Amino acid sequence: MTSIHAPASDLDIAHAARIRPIEEIAASAGIPADALELYGRYKAKIDTSRLPPVPGKAPGKVILVSAMSPTPAGEGKSTCTVGLADSLARAGRNVMVALREPSLGPVMGMKGGATGGGYSQVLPMEDINLHFTGDFHAITSANNTLMALVDNSIYQGNPLNIDPRRITFKRVLDVNDRALREVVIGLGGATQGVPRQDGFDITVASEVMAVFCLATDLADLRRRLALMTVGYTYDRKPVTVADLGVEGALTLLLKDAVKPNLVQTIAGTPALVHGGPFANIAHGCNSVIATQTARSIADLVVTEAGFGADLGAEKFMNIKARSADVAPDAVVLVATIRALKMHGGVAKEDLRRPDVGALERGAVNLRRHVANVKKFGITPVVAVNKFATDTDEELAWLLRWCAGEGVSAAVADIWGEGGGGPGGDELAATVLAALDEPRSFRHLYPLELSVEEKVRTIAQEIYGACDVAFSTPALRRLAEIQANGWDDLPVCMAKTQYSFSDDATRLGAPEGFTLHVRDLIPKTGAGFIVALTGAVMTMPGLPREPGALRMDVDDDGGAVGLF
Amino acid sequence: MTSIHAPASDLDIAHAARIRPIEEIAASAGIPADALELYGRYKAKIDTSRLPPVPGKAPGKVILVSAMSPTPAGEGKSTCTVGLADSLARAGRNVMVALREPSLGPVMGMKGGATGGGYSQVLPMEDINLHFTGDFHAITSANNTLMALVDNSIYQGNPLNIDPRRITFKRVLDVNDRALREVVIGLGGATQGVPRQDGFDITVASEVMAVFCLATDLADLRRRLALMTVGYTYDRKPVTVADLGVEGALTLLLKDAVKPNLVQTIAGTPALVHGGPFANIAHGCNSVIATQTARSIADLVVTEAGFGADLGAEKFMNIKARSADVAPDAVVLVATIRALKMHGGVAKEDLRRPDVGALERGAVNLRRHVANVKKFGITPVVAVNKFATDTDEELAWLLRWCAGEGVSAAVADIWGEGGGGPGGDELAATVLAALDEPRSFRHLYPLELSVEEKVRTIAQEIYGACDVAFSTPALRRLAEIQANGWDDLPVCMAKTQYSFSDDATRLGAPEGFTLHVRDLIPKTGAGFIVALTGAVMTMPGLPREPGALRMDVDDDGGAVGLF
């Protein structure tokens, strides 16, 4: 099998792959059968309370896969995460993957699967991309039960004095549904509720999702749910889930969902796929529980964070690694010849043409990401995800450039080969070498800085902004954050993933720009303050030709046309 | 164990019960292990394509459990269904239960569990009452994906010429959320959709749920989904799912949910719990697939239909038994001393006081239900569900009354005893005797009657109405139904369950009343025309003190305060 292969869809490849009963995968990872709660033949939840401690085993090392600034060309970060783990397994290492669960809404739109691609996928991909084990449905239920309870409290006499104009929590659906972005609810008269302006987000944008992914266990989940702010009273005091007294009910709705989901890669490497918060309005990493469970089982855990390193990796370091002891031992930056050329000014339709000049111009994007990761005390490894159109000259240039920058790099041919072939061996060896290098992880900022200072630190240190401009509403919100005692929370930036700046068209490594903070949203259960820059979409829409039009089942009930 | 027992909640009893691994239950029922798709330890979906044919086995006989007109006192129909099945198993019969799945929304409100009660429950009750195997979430997803596609089609140029004012399909959530009954969506300007008046129903009121429960297999599900009408064009032509071209995607979203769910009763009788359409806006029975699967496995299938026999049993006979060969071989009418006394004019708070006079007055309700069931060619058996407050005199009076009416009856003490004790033995023997009686099942009306005539037939023959008044909108709808060629569909009545009339306060057996049909809703995928009488709630609200306030998890992650 080579990378010059007949085109096959990811679904075709997944269907042709040999999938093993999940009990076998569990056994190979040392997970006892009585800790498994099977969901069909190829998926299982792990009851972590039944995992026996392994005497003398140190927690597995964390390898965080991040990327240069993404482009419409697609960089294959999940593919690299899976392929790297398979290659580490090929090298004889005891390794697990930890990935986010995909959102169902975009699947019906036009997005590719979020389960890797080619021969570097997690299986069963159609289940994982559809309902999987129901975690997102449980989160949707918990979120919407909460909102029904909020509006019911207002309807039943409003004992908490909630101001219907200041409810900040929204209902959610795991559907791309533009028509629900802005709605008016509670119409129909006195017996139908209290009218108010509202809107729906997609489930992955729910704070319940962020809380779910940052909680260290069921008790911490309950504690965080209680801390969520749903809105404000008429006299502007925050109203929390604890004030409503329903954190127990929400925890009950999530008690099974919090158990991490075990699946397998095409090469048979065990993978935990669990949780999936948006990478803009939230922190974009799989659950802490999955990462920690994987660390308790395996020696190496390969995981990823959403978008480029300016967003996903920064949040992994400053948010997730503050919730739990999951600081990375190595960071991989996925780069592609195609994406570098786009950052060097080449249009998507011209990417097949060799162009070392554009590569050189675009490398400034990768250079800034490398420098950024070093600010957390870790020197990253560059993984060049090989595409069939890459020329030897371009690949050789990029490896030379990396060497010149003092950063290890390896070409990974893992789309076409997966863990079954040697295409990722060099990357695996490079990452293993990096794990032996000295490092001294540090957060980018101390929590004692004010929220305003934290935003400025990220904008200047990571994005390269020369200044930050806060809008009038954002300034008012900063004052409220101080007054409510939330100034010591970390910041979760919501920014376009395509540029270091807040302007998606400014590729490469823009300088001298001002970052505009439009608004700040306290997420007191997740434990961070979202800083909104530019337009942030929290409820996607469907395209003119939705993917749903191609989908079907075959005569055996199998998925057709999923990707 | 007797019926005078220390009060224990249904959840306490369920937790104390011995629950067996679902593989054991399957093996005892003759279901091969490779037809099971496990969902945790105690639930499994059955892949019906892997069930081997049993040579020479006749399809199991269907025992339909229905009831007199329900009262707020609670009659325990599900409890009787479970208890009867357990008692039949005790009598050495090869029996399975087929029940509806409960809706999650009302669980957070104030409803008791829908999984039976006392020692006649299906287990694991907390799972079944919460997310279970995710079927309702899949139905919610399919419904809302469809509606996102509808509004997207309008937004993307409206090629189907859909009139946004004439969309009849709604979004759904499995939440009791009064504030979503009447909403305006698509606000926010030109990039956010097209504004229109809309509303949300609860998931169990979705036509997708009705289709799911009437489909005989995946292909029939796809066919019915394609036939669903979502609204009308500007020139008043129906717009179907087939016109949108998304029946494949909806089927894909439901492909696993259609597999029936195997669980067990406290006594270890196998139970299929699958599907759960509303009994007002839909037909209120578990899925055809579950009933037929149970018939292929067991000799006797005990199943139930929602509300009293005027609604649930009538729809079972005229709708479900037309979709598939599931006509009942016996019908059980559950009655209680308490409910009869309420129909005889006693207030709920006075029900503990013995009152044979009220019993006699209330028996007219039971008499009409008995006569109604006979119109389908089956003489029912009366099951008197014993409560601790019933006196021997009252029970004896009721049995004498039944004998005088020429109908078999038995007292069932199954709440306190379940299938573990002899409390249901007499009922089981009476039902077995009834199965040996001659019967000749017939539908109440031929499909060739017009929809108007079908409504009149049900109103006069079953409800005892002297006339039917159609509102002006209903008359207009009758004309549309004729014009669209839907006049040969059966009718699904939406009427209060508390009275034979459309006035919930008229208990007993009212006569001389006119039934008011407010509107008619064609459900062209389910294949019936809903006739709305009175106010029909399709999105419940939460009470002042929602059940959610009591709920929590314990230190082991178990449910607390569920019921």
mmCIF file of C-alpha atoms in Angstrom, chain A residues 89-387:
data_model
loop_
_atom_site.group_PDB
_atom_site.id
_atom_site.type_symbol
_atom_site.label_atom_id
_atom_site.label_comp_id
_atom_site.label_asym_id
_atom_site.label_seq_id
_atom_site.Cartn_x
_atom_site.Cartn_y
_atom_site.Cartn_z
ATOM 1 C CA ALA A 89 2.338 1.037 18.931
ATOM 2 C CA ARG A 90 4.279 -0.397 15.935
ATOM 3 C CA ALA A 91 7.424 0.698 17.773
ATOM 4 C CA GLY A 92 6.366 -1.524 20.657
ATOM 5 C CA ARG A 93 5.061 1.207 22.939
ATOM 6 C CA ASN A 94 2.017 0.852 25.202
ATOM 7 C CA VAL A 95 -0.020 3.701 23.772
ATOM 8 C CA MET A 96 -3.577 5.004 23.755
ATOM 9 C CA VAL A 97 -5.293 7.712 21.742
ATOM 10 C CA ALA A 98 -7.560 10.321 23.378
ATOM 11 C CA LEU A 99 -9.797 12.235 20.970
ATOM 12 C CA ARG A 100 -12.877 14.421 20.986
ATOM 13 C CA GLU A 101 -16.258 13.051 19.956
ATOM 14 C CA PRO A 102 -17.544 14.618 16.752
ATOM 15 C CA SER A 103 -20.657 16.780 16.715
ATOM 16 C CA LEU A 104 -23.598 15.353 14.759
ATOM 17 C CA GLY A 105 -24.869 18.695 13.453
ATOM 18 C CA PRO A 106 -21.984 19.405 11.086
ATOM 19 C CA VAL A 107 -22.040 15.791 9.845
ATOM 20 C CA MET A 108 -25.403 16.573 8.208
ATOM 21 C CA GLY A 109 -23.901 19.715 6.709
ATOM 22 C CA MET A 110 -20.647 19.297 4.856
ATOM 23 C CA LYS A 111 -17.886 18.554 7.308
ATOM 24 C CA GLY A 112 -15.589 15.583 6.927
ATOM 25 C CA GLY A 113 -15.537 13.084 9.750
ATOM 26 C CA ALA A 114 -13.695 13.985 12.914
ATOM 27 C CA THR A 115 -12.389 10.482 13.352
ATOM 28 C CA GLY A 116 -9.221 10.755 11.271
ATOM 29 C CA GLY A 117 -8.973 9.823 7.630
ATOM 30 C CA GLY A 118 -7.643 7.269 5.198
ATOM 31 C CA TYR A 119 -5.989 4.398 7.032
ATOM 32 C CA SER A 120 -5.558 6.483 10.186
ATOM 33 C CA GLN A 121 -9.100 6.411 11.550
ATOM 34 C CA VAL A 122 -10.885 5.352 14.694
ATOM 35 C CA LEU A 123 -13.607 2.753 14.268
ATOM 36 C CA PRO A 124 -16.538 2.251 14.019
ATOM 37 C CA MET A 125 -16.443 5.636 12.285
ATOM 38 C CA GLU A 126 -20.127 5.743 11.329
ATOM 39 C CA ASP A 127 -21.223 5.108 14.920
ATOM 40 C CA ILE A 128 -18.773 7.653 16.321
ATOM 41 C CA ASN A 129 -19.945 10.271 13.805
ATOM 42 C CA LEU A 130 -23.640 9.588 14.474
ATOM 43 C CA HIS A 131 -25.042 8.953 17.970
ATOM 44 C CA PHE A 132 -22.015 7.021 19.345
ATOM 45 C CA THR A 133 -22.793 6.187 23.000
ATOM 46 C CA GLY A 134 -25.237 9.047 23.432
ATOM 47 C CA ASP A 135 -22.969 11.399 25.395
ATOM 48 C CA PHE A 136 -23.864 14.490 23.397
ATOM 49 C CA HIS A 137 -27.551 13.635 23.639
ATOM 50 C CA ALA A 138 -27.184 13.403 27.423
ATOM 51 C CA ILE A 139 -25.468 16.806 27.440
ATOM 52 C CA THR A 140 -28.237 18.256 25.245
ATOM 53 C CA SER A 141 -30.811 16.831 27.668
ATOM 54 C CA ALA A 142 -29.074 18.220 30.728
ATOM 55 C CA ASN A 143 -28.664 21.659 29.112
ATOM 56 C CA ASN A 144 -32.273 21.864 27.969
ATOM 57 C CA THR A 145 -33.688 20.453 31.205
ATOM 58 C CA LEU A 146 -31.814 23.248 32.974
ATOM 59 C CA MET A 147 -33.305 25.879 30.669
ATOM 60 C CA ALA A 148 -36.826 24.477 31.054
ATOM 61 C CA LEU A 149 -36.303 24.726 34.813
ATOM 62 C CA VAL A 150 -35.080 28.330 34.484
ATOM 63 C CA ASP A 151 -38.093 29.441 32.445
ATOM 64 C CA ASN A 152 -40.378 27.441 34.720
ATOM 65 C CA SER A 153 -38.962 29.229 37.750
ATOM 66 C CA ILE A 154 -39.767 32.570 36.140
ATOM 67 C CA TYR A 155 -43.249 31.357 35.170
ATOM 68 C CA GLN A 156 -43.984 29.999 38.653
ATOM 69 C CA GLY A 157 -43.608 33.353 40.379
ATOM 70 C CA ASN A 158 -39.893 33.992 39.781
ATOM 71 C CA PRO A 159 -38.729 33.450 43.379
ATOM 72 C CA LEU A 160 -35.092 34.020 42.342
ATOM 73 C CA ASN A 161 -35.937 37.412 40.795
ATOM 74 C CA ILE A 162 -34.355 36.393 37.458
ATOM 75 C CA ASP A 163 -34.362 39.158 34.860
ATOM 76 C CA PRO A 164 -35.674 37.496 31.658
ATOM 77 C CA ARG A 165 -33.641 40.032 29.625
ATOM 78 C CA ARG A 166 -30.402 38.921 31.287
ATOM 79 C CA ILE A 167 -30.487 35.147 30.860
ATOM 80 C CA THR A 168 -27.099 34.223 29.398
ATOM 81 C CA PHE A 169 -27.550 30.456 29.124
ATOM 82 C CA LYS A 170 -29.159 29.130 25.947
ATOM 83 C CA ARG A 171 -30.905 25.961 24.874
ATOM 84 C CA VAL A 172 -28.883 23.722 22.543
ATOM 85 C CA LEU A 173 -29.388 21.161 19.802
ATOM 86 C CA ASP A 174 -26.796 19.001 18.067
ATOM 87 C CA VAL A 175 -28.112 20.179 14.710
ATOM 88 C CA ASN A 176 -26.854 22.861 12.309
ATOM 89 C CA ASP A 177 -29.948 25.022 12.476
ATOM 90 C CA ARG A 178 -29.523 28.633 11.447
ATOM 91 C CA ALA A 179 -33.220 29.390 12.043
ATOM 92 C CA LEU A 180 -32.765 28.856 15.798
ATOM 93 C CA ARG A 181 -29.963 31.390 16.234
ATOM 94 C CA GLU A 182 -32.321 34.159 17.252
ATOM 95 C CA VAL A 183 -35.802 33.337 18.481
ATOM 96 C CA VAL A 184 -38.521 34.635 20.747
ATOM 97 C CA ILE A 185 -39.949 32.084 23.179
ATOM 98 C CA GLY A 186 -42.753 31.991 25.739
ATOM 99 C CA LEU A 187 -45.395 33.378 23.378
ATOM 100 C CA GLY A 188 -49.052 32.403 23.470
ATOM 101 C CA GLY A 189 -50.364 34.166 26.536
ATOM 102 C CA ALA A 190 -50.398 33.837 30.279
ATOM 103 C CA THR A 191 -50.464 30.031 30.463
ATOM 104 C CA GLN A 192 -47.608 29.480 28.006
ATOM 105 C CA GLY A 193 -44.679 31.081 29.731
ATOM 106 C CA VAL A 194 -43.028 34.471 29.846
ATOM 107 C CA PRO A 195 -41.970 35.910 26.467
ATOM 108 C CA ARG A 196 -38.307 36.697 26.024
ATOM 109 C CA GLN A 197 -35.666 36.969 23.349
ATOM 110 C CA ASP A 198 -33.497 33.876 23.180
ATOM 111 C CA GLY A 199 -31.442 31.684 20.880
ATOM 112 C CA PHE A 200 -30.129 28.173 20.484
ATOM 113 C CA ASP A 201 -26.488 27.111 20.298
ATOM 114 C CA ILE A 202 -25.129 23.852 18.965
ATOM 115 C CA THR A 203 -24.580 21.310 21.757
ATOM 116 C CA VAL A 204 -20.785 21.459 21.560
ATOM 117 C CA ALA A 205 -20.994 25.172 22.453
ATOM 118 C CA SER A 206 -22.878 24.441 25.687
ATOM 119 C CA GLU A 207 -21.132 25.222 28.953
ATOM 120 C CA VAL A 208 -22.394 21.821 30.095
ATOM 121 C CA MET A 209 -20.063 20.349 27.461
ATOM 122 C CA ALA A 210 -17.117 22.391 28.726
ATOM 123 C CA VAL A 211 -17.882 21.419 32.325
ATOM 124 C CA PHE A 212 -18.205 17.776 31.283
ATOM 125 C CA CYS A 213 -14.772 17.909 29.675
ATOM 126 C CA LEU A 214 -12.973 19.697 32.515
ATOM 127 C CA ALA A 215 -14.459 17.686 35.398
ATOM 128 C CA THR A 216 -12.085 15.255 37.059
ATOM 129 C CA ASP A 217 -14.842 12.949 38.331
ATOM 130 C CA LEU A 218 -18.583 12.804 39.017
ATOM 131 C CA ALA A 219 -18.305 14.857 42.207
ATOM 132 C CA ASP A 220 -16.282 17.547 40.429
ATOM 133 C CA LEU A 221 -18.831 17.489 37.606
ATOM 134 C CA ARG A 222 -21.617 18.129 40.120
ATOM 135 C CA ARG A 223 -19.616 20.913 41.771
ATOM 136 C CA ARG A 224 -18.956 22.624 38.439
ATOM 137 C CA LEU A 225 -22.558 22.268 37.241
ATOM 138 C CA ALA A 226 -23.693 23.982 40.450
ATOM 139 C CA LEU A 227 -21.343 26.903 39.725
ATOM 140 C CA MET A 228 -22.701 27.598 36.233
ATOM 141 C CA THR A 229 -24.244 31.073 35.870
ATOM 142 C CA VAL A 230 -27.537 31.010 33.953
ATOM 143 C CA GLY A 231 -28.267 34.732 34.071
ATOM 144 C CA TYR A 232 -28.682 37.679 36.384
ATOM 145 C CA THR A 233 -31.326 39.033 38.713
ATOM 146 C CA TYR A 234 -33.067 42.365 38.209
ATOM 147 C CA ASP A 235 -30.447 43.802 40.556
ATOM 148 C CA ARG A 236 -27.652 42.214 38.498
ATOM 149 C CA LYS A 237 -26.591 39.445 40.852
ATOM 150 C CA PRO A 238 -25.534 36.191 39.142
ATOM 151 C CA VAL A 239 -28.046 33.319 39.288
ATOM 152 C CA THR A 240 -26.400 29.903 39.404
ATOM 153 C CA VAL A 241 -27.570 26.333 38.981
ATOM 154 C CA ALA A 242 -27.050 25.966 42.732
ATOM 155 C CA ASP A 243 -29.578 28.774 43.289
ATOM 156 C CA LEU A 244 -32.079 26.725 41.280
ATOM 157 C CA GLY A 245 -31.134 23.584 43.223
ATOM 158 C CA VAL A 246 -30.935 21.324 40.195
ATOM 159 C CA GLU A 247 -27.254 20.352 40.001
ATOM 160 C CA GLY A 248 -28.224 16.900 41.291
ATOM 161 C CA ALA A 249 -30.717 16.329 38.490
ATOM 162 C CA LEU A 250 -28.218 17.502 35.868
ATOM 163 C CA THR A 251 -25.532 15.221 37.304
ATOM 164 C CA LEU A 252 -28.024 12.343 37.234
ATOM 165 C CA LEU A 253 -28.585 12.988 33.521
ATOM 166 C CA LEU A 254 -24.811 12.840 32.936
ATOM 167 C CA LYS A 255 -23.811 9.996 35.256
ATOM 168 C CA ASP A 256 -23.295 7.447 32.493
ATOM 169 C CA ALA A 257 -22.072 9.871 29.856
ATOM 170 C CA VAL A 258 -19.036 10.792 31.967
ATOM 171 C CA LYS A 259 -17.625 7.291 31.599
ATOM 172 C CA PRO A 260 -15.039 7.436 28.772
ATOM 173 C CA ASN A 261 -15.703 5.569 25.513
ATOM 174 C CA LEU A 262 -13.273 2.918 24.322
ATOM 175 C CA VAL A 263 -12.920 2.256 20.587
ATOM 176 C CA GLN A 264 -10.010 1.255 18.328
ATOM 177 C CA THR A 265 -7.983 2.592 15.434
ATOM 178 C CA ILE A 266 -7.894 0.699 12.137
ATOM 179 C CA ALA A 267 -4.538 -0.675 13.320
ATOM 180 C CA GLY A 268 -6.099 -1.865 16.589
ATOM 181 C CA THR A 269 -4.666 0.771 18.938
ATOM 182 C CA PRO A 270 -7.062 1.469 21.825
ATOM 183 C CA ALA A 271 -8.641 4.924 21.697
ATOM 184 C CA LEU A 272 -10.746 6.883 24.168
ATOM 185 C CA VAL A 273 -13.125 9.207 22.333
ATOM 186 C CA HIS A 274 -14.911 11.347 24.881
ATOM 187 C CA GLY A 275 -16.359 14.842 25.044
ATOM 188 C CA GLY A 276 -16.044 17.485 22.382
ATOM 189 C CA PRO A 277 -16.355 21.159 23.303
ATOM 190 C CA PHE A 278 -16.149 23.798 20.599
ATOM 191 C CA ALA A 279 -12.629 25.152 20.176
ATOM 192 C CA ASN A 280 -13.817 28.778 19.996
ATOM 193 C CA ILE A 281 -16.416 29.410 22.706
ATOM 194 C CA ALA A 282 -14.832 26.604 24.777
ATOM 195 C CA HIS A 283 -11.456 24.924 25.105
ATOM 196 C CA GLY A 284 -11.639 22.296 22.351
ATOM 197 C CA CYS A 285 -10.107 19.235 24.046
ATOM 198 C CA ASN A 286 -11.443 15.786 24.890
ATOM 199 C CA SER A 287 -12.464 15.168 28.501
ATOM 200 C CA VAL A 288 -9.993 15.314 31.362
ATOM 201 C CA ILE A 289 -11.485 12.004 32.503
ATOM 202 C CA ALA A 290 -10.528 10.360 29.183
ATOM 203 C CA THR A 291 -7.001 11.786 29.240
ATOM 204 C CA GLN A 292 -6.471 10.732 32.842
ATOM 205 C CA THR A 293 -7.985 7.291 32.266
ATOM 206 C CA ALA A 294 -5.695 6.780 29.280
ATOM 207 C CA ARG A 295 -2.697 7.891 31.382
ATOM 208 C CA SER A 296 -3.628 5.365 34.062
ATOM 209 C CA ILE A 297 -3.682 2.558 31.493
ATOM 210 C CA ALA A 298 -1.009 3.367 28.897
ATOM 211 C CA ASP A 299 2.581 4.629 28.971
ATOM 212 C CA LEU A 300 1.969 7.131 26.181
ATOM 213 C CA VAL A 301 -1.221 9.069 25.459
ATOM 214 C CA VAL A 302 -1.563 10.825 22.105
ATOM 215 C CA THR A 303 -4.221 13.525 22.239
ATOM 216 C CA GLU A 304 -5.117 16.662 20.312
ATOM 217 C CA ALA A 305 -6.594 20.116 20.752
ATOM 218 C CA GLY A 306 -8.836 21.998 18.330
ATOM 219 C CA PHE A 307 -7.692 24.430 15.634
ATOM 220 C CA GLY A 308 -4.076 25.690 15.522
ATOM 221 C CA ALA A 309 -1.647 25.918 18.420
ATOM 222 C CA ASP A 310 -2.559 29.576 19.021
ATOM 223 C CA LEU A 311 -6.013 28.398 20.129
ATOM 224 C CA GLY A 312 -6.168 24.678 20.983
ATOM 225 C CA ALA A 313 -2.690 24.207 22.423
ATOM 226 C CA GLU A 314 -2.811 27.517 24.317
ATOM 227 C CA LYS A 315 -6.116 26.462 25.931
ATOM 228 C CA PHE A 316 -4.819 22.971 26.623
ATOM 229 C CA MET A 317 -1.889 24.507 28.525
ATOM 230 C CA ASN A 318 -3.684 27.361 30.272
ATOM 231 C CA ILE A 319 -7.124 25.831 30.911
ATOM 232 C CA LYS A 320 -7.163 22.028 30.713
ATOM 233 C CA ALA A 321 -3.715 21.616 32.294
ATOM 234 C CA ARG A 322 -4.933 23.765 35.204
ATOM 235 C CA SER A 323 -8.012 21.568 35.790
ATOM 236 C CA ALA A 324 -5.929 18.429 36.030
ATOM 237 C CA ASP A 325 -2.395 17.119 35.892
ATOM 238 C CA VAL A 326 -2.300 16.674 32.121
ATOM 239 C CA ALA A 327 0.477 19.014 31.025
ATOM 240 C CA PRO A 328 2.045 17.702 27.811
ATOM 241 C CA ASP A 329 5.401 15.930 27.781
ATOM 242 C CA ALA A 330 5.705 16.570 24.055
ATOM 243 C CA VAL A 331 3.902 18.752 21.527
ATOM 244 C CA VAL A 332 3.553 17.847 17.844
ATOM 245 C CA LEU A 333 2.769 20.607 15.363
ATOM 246 C CA VAL A 334 1.126 19.258 12.217
ATOM 247 C CA ALA A 335 2.097 21.148 9.089
ATOM 248 C CA THR A 336 1.456 20.449 5.439
ATOM 249 C CA ILE A 337 3.101 21.643 2.281
ATOM 250 C CA ARG A 338 -0.314 22.732 1.054
ATOM 251 C CA ALA A 339 -1.176 24.798 4.115
ATOM 252 C CA LEU A 340 2.242 26.463 4.148
ATOM 253 C CA LYS A 341 1.783 27.416 0.509
ATOM 254 C CA MET A 342 -1.638 28.902 1.289
ATOM 255 C CA HIS A 343 -0.096 30.943 4.088
ATOM 256 C CA GLY A 344 2.500 31.964 1.473
ATOM 257 C CA GLY A 345 -0.244 33.392 -0.717
ATOM 258 C CA VAL A 346 -1.208 30.514 -3.046
ATOM 259 C CA ALA A 347 -4.922 30.046 -3.795
ATOM 260 C CA LYS A 348 -6.529 26.699 -2.952
ATOM 261 C CA GLU A 349 -6.991 25.759 -6.600
ATOM 262 C CA ASP A 350 -3.267 26.283 -7.333
ATOM 263 C CA LEU A 351 -1.909 24.168 -4.482
ATOM 264 C CA ARG A 352 -0.936 21.227 -6.697
ATOM 265 C CA ARG A 353 1.723 23.360 -8.424
ATOM 266 C CA PRO A 354 5.188 23.007 -6.762
ATOM 267 C CA ASP A 355 6.187 26.364 -5.284
ATOM 268 C CA VAL A 356 9.119 26.491 -2.875
ATOM 269 C CA GLY A 357 8.964 30.277 -2.835
ATOM 270 C CA ALA A 358 5.425 30.227 -1.426
ATOM 271 C CA LEU A 359 6.487 27.566 1.041
ATOM 272 C CA GLU A 360 9.224 29.846 2.286
ATOM 273 C CA ARG A 361 6.846 32.796 2.615
ATOM 274 C CA GLY A 362 4.277 30.660 4.454
ATOM 275 C CA ALA A 363 6.782 29.152 6.871
ATOM 276 C CA VAL A 364 6.491 32.296 9.000
ATOM 277 C CA ASN A 365 3.191 30.895 10.257
ATOM 278 C CA LEU A 366 4.817 27.692 11.434
ATOM 279 C CA ARG A 367 7.738 29.661 12.904
ATOM 280 C CA ARG A 368 5.441 31.634 15.187
ATOM 281 C CA HIS A 369 3.635 28.488 16.354
ATOM 282 C CA VAL A 370 6.988 26.863 17.161
ATOM 283 C CA ALA A 371 8.061 29.925 19.142
ATOM 284 C CA ASN A 372 4.713 29.984 20.953
ATOM 285 C CA VAL A 373 4.936 26.385 22.093
ATOM 286 C CA LYS A 374 8.434 27.054 23.421
ATOM 287 C CA LYS A 375 6.901 29.710 25.683
ATOM 288 C CA PHE A 376 5.229 26.867 27.596
ATOM 289 C CA GLY A 377 8.632 25.267 28.177
ATOM 290 C CA ILE A 378 8.363 22.621 25.455
ATOM 291 C CA THR A 379 10.145 22.461 22.105
ATOM 292 C CA PRO A 380 7.641 21.046 19.617
ATOM 293 C CA VAL A 381 8.179 18.413 16.942
ATOM 294 C CA VAL A 382 6.947 19.270 13.453
ATOM 295 C CA ALA A 383 4.971 16.510 11.749
ATOM 296 C CA VAL A 384 4.738 17.058 8.006
ATOM 297 C CA ASN A 385 1.532 15.288 6.984
ATOM 298 C CA LYS A 386 2.332 14.107 3.470
ATOM 299 C CA PHE A 387 -0.153 14.546 0.653
#
